[in-house]
Amino acid sequence: RVMMASLKTIFLVFFATHVPTTLFVDLQPLCPSLYPAPLRDVLQWYAAAFRDPFMTKEPADTWFLSFLTCELLFQLPCFFIFLAALMKDAVHTVRTLAVAYGFHVATTVVPIVAEVMFHDYEGA
């Protein structure tokens, strides 16, 4: 019981923190002009602090923008659906969606890791 409660809390925090992060930081490359300067500053700080070569590249690569579009159209709605299911103790109703979400996230990580591994960002 304690383990399940802890796991539920971890998932709640994970999805709850991903909503604002997605909305206010991750999606900025899709339409930067929609974001006010303070949020653009947060993105610049993040990209510099974590040496993220994708978030501030202009123009952004098409493959990266396609991933952000998936984040907007698929992942963001999933965050809300999963949060609702967790709060209602109804996770059994979203298991199939959670599996699809997990596979989606895993398959987006592969090309990102490959890009980081095989592209010379130090020389760029």
Coordinates of C-alpha atoms in Angstrom, one line a residue:
R1 CA 0.0 0.0 0.0
V2 CA 2.8 2.4 0.9
M3 CA 4.7 1.6 -2.2
M4 CA 1.6 2.2 -4.4
A5 CA 0.9 5.5 -2.6
S6 CA 4.5 6.6 -3.2
L7 CA 4.4 5.6 -6.8
K8 CA 1.1 7.5 -7.3
T9 CA 2.8 10.6 -5.7
I10 CA 5.8 10.2 -8.0
F11 CA 3.6 10.0 -11.1
L12 CA 1.4 12.9 -9.9
V13 CA 4.5 15.1 -9.5
F14 CA 6.0 14.0 -12.8
F15 CA 2.9 14.8 -14.9
A16 CA 1.9 17.9 -12.9
T17 CA 5.4 19.4 -13.5
H18 CA 5.4 18.4 -17.1
V19 CA 2.3 20.5 -17.9
P20 CA 3.8 23.9 -17.2
T21 CA 7.2 22.9 -18.5
T22 CA 5.7 21.8 -21.8
L23 CA 3.5 24.8 -22.2
F24 CA 6.0 27.5 -21.1
V25 CA 9.3 26.1 -22.2
D26 CA 9.3 23.0 -24.4
L27 CA 6.8 24.3 -27.0
Q28 CA 8.5 27.7 -27.6
P29 CA 10.4 26.7 -30.7
L30 CA 7.1 26.0 -32.4
C31 CA 6.0 29.6 -32.2
P32 CA 8.5 31.8 -30.3
S33 CA 6.6 35.0 -31.0
L34 CA 3.8 33.9 -28.8
Y35 CA 5.9 33.9 -25.7
P36 CA 6.7 36.9 -23.6
A37 CA 10.3 37.9 -23.0
P38 CA 10.5 36.5 -19.4
L39 CA 9.6 33.0 -20.7
R40 CA 12.0 33.3 -23.6
D41 CA 14.7 34.2 -21.0
V42 CA 13.8 31.0 -19.1
L43 CA 14.4 29.0 -22.3
Q44 CA 17.7 30.8 -23.0
W45 CA 18.8 30.1 -19.4
Y46 CA 17.8 26.4 -19.7
A47 CA 19.5 25.9 -23.0
A48 CA 22.7 27.5 -21.7
A49 CA 22.7 25.8 -18.3
F50 CA 22.0 22.3 -19.7
R51 CA 23.8 22.8 -23.0
D52 CA 20.7 21.8 -24.9
P53 CA 21.6 22.1 -28.6
F54 CA 18.0 21.7 -29.9
M55 CA 15.8 24.2 -28.0
T56 CA 17.4 27.5 -29.2
K57 CA 18.6 26.5 -32.7
E58 CA 17.2 28.8 -35.3
P59 CA 15.7 27.7 -37.5
A60 CA 14.9 24.5 -35.6
D61 CA 15.3 21.3 -37.4
T62 CA 12.1 19.9 -39.0
W63 CA 12.5 16.6 -37.2
F64 CA 12.7 18.4 -33.8
L65 CA 9.6 20.5 -34.6
S66 CA 7.7 17.4 -35.5
F67 CA 8.6 16.0 -32.1
L68 CA 7.4 19.2 -30.4
T69 CA 4.1 19.0 -32.4
C70 CA 3.7 15.4 -31.1
E71 CA 4.4 16.8 -27.6
L72 CA 1.6 19.4 -28.1
L73 CA -1.0 17.1 -29.7
F74 CA -0.4 13.8 -27.9
Q75 CA 1.8 14.1 -24.8
L76 CA 0.2 17.3 -23.3
P77 CA -3.3 15.9 -23.5
C78 CA -2.0 12.6 -21.9
F79 CA -0.6 14.6 -19.0
F80 CA -4.1 15.9 -18.2
I81 CA -5.7 12.5 -18.7
F82 CA -3.1 10.7 -16.5
L83 CA -3.4 13.4 -13.8
A84 CA -7.2 13.0 -13.7
A85 CA -7.0 9.2 -13.6
L86 CA -4.4 9.3 -10.8
M87 CA -6.5 11.8 -8.7
K88 CA -9.6 9.6 -9.2
D89 CA -7.7 6.4 -8.4
A90 CA -8.7 5.2 -11.9
V91 CA -5.4 4.4 -13.4
H92 CA -6.8 1.1 -14.7
T93 CA -8.8 3.1 -17.2
V94 CA -5.7 4.6 -18.9
R95 CA -3.3 1.6 -19.0
T96 CA -3.5 1.2 -22.8
L97 CA -2.9 5.0 -23.3
A98 CA -0.1 4.9 -20.8
V99 CA 1.6 2.1 -22.8
A100 CA 1.2 4.1 -26.0
Y101 CA 2.6 7.2 -24.3
G102 CA 5.6 5.2 -23.0
F103 CA 6.3 3.8 -26.5
H104 CA 6.0 7.2 -28.0
V105 CA 8.4 8.7 -25.5
A106 CA 10.9 5.9 -25.9
T107 CA 10.9 6.1 -29.7
T108 CA 11.5 9.9 -29.6
V109 CA 14.5 9.5 -27.3
V110 CA 16.3 7.2 -29.8
P111 CA 16.8 9.8 -32.6
I112 CA 17.6 12.5 -30.0
V113 CA 20.3 10.4 -28.5
A114 CA 21.7 9.5 -31.9
E115 CA 21.8 13.2 -32.9
V116 CA 23.7 14.1 -29.7
M117 CA 26.1 11.1 -30.1
F118 CA 26.9 11.6 -33.8
H119 CA 26.8 15.4 -34.3
D120 CA 29.8 17.5 -33.6
Y121 CA 28.2 20.2 -31.4
E122 CA 31.6 21.3 -30.0
G123 CA 32.8 22.3 -33.5
A124 CA 29.6 23.9 -34.5

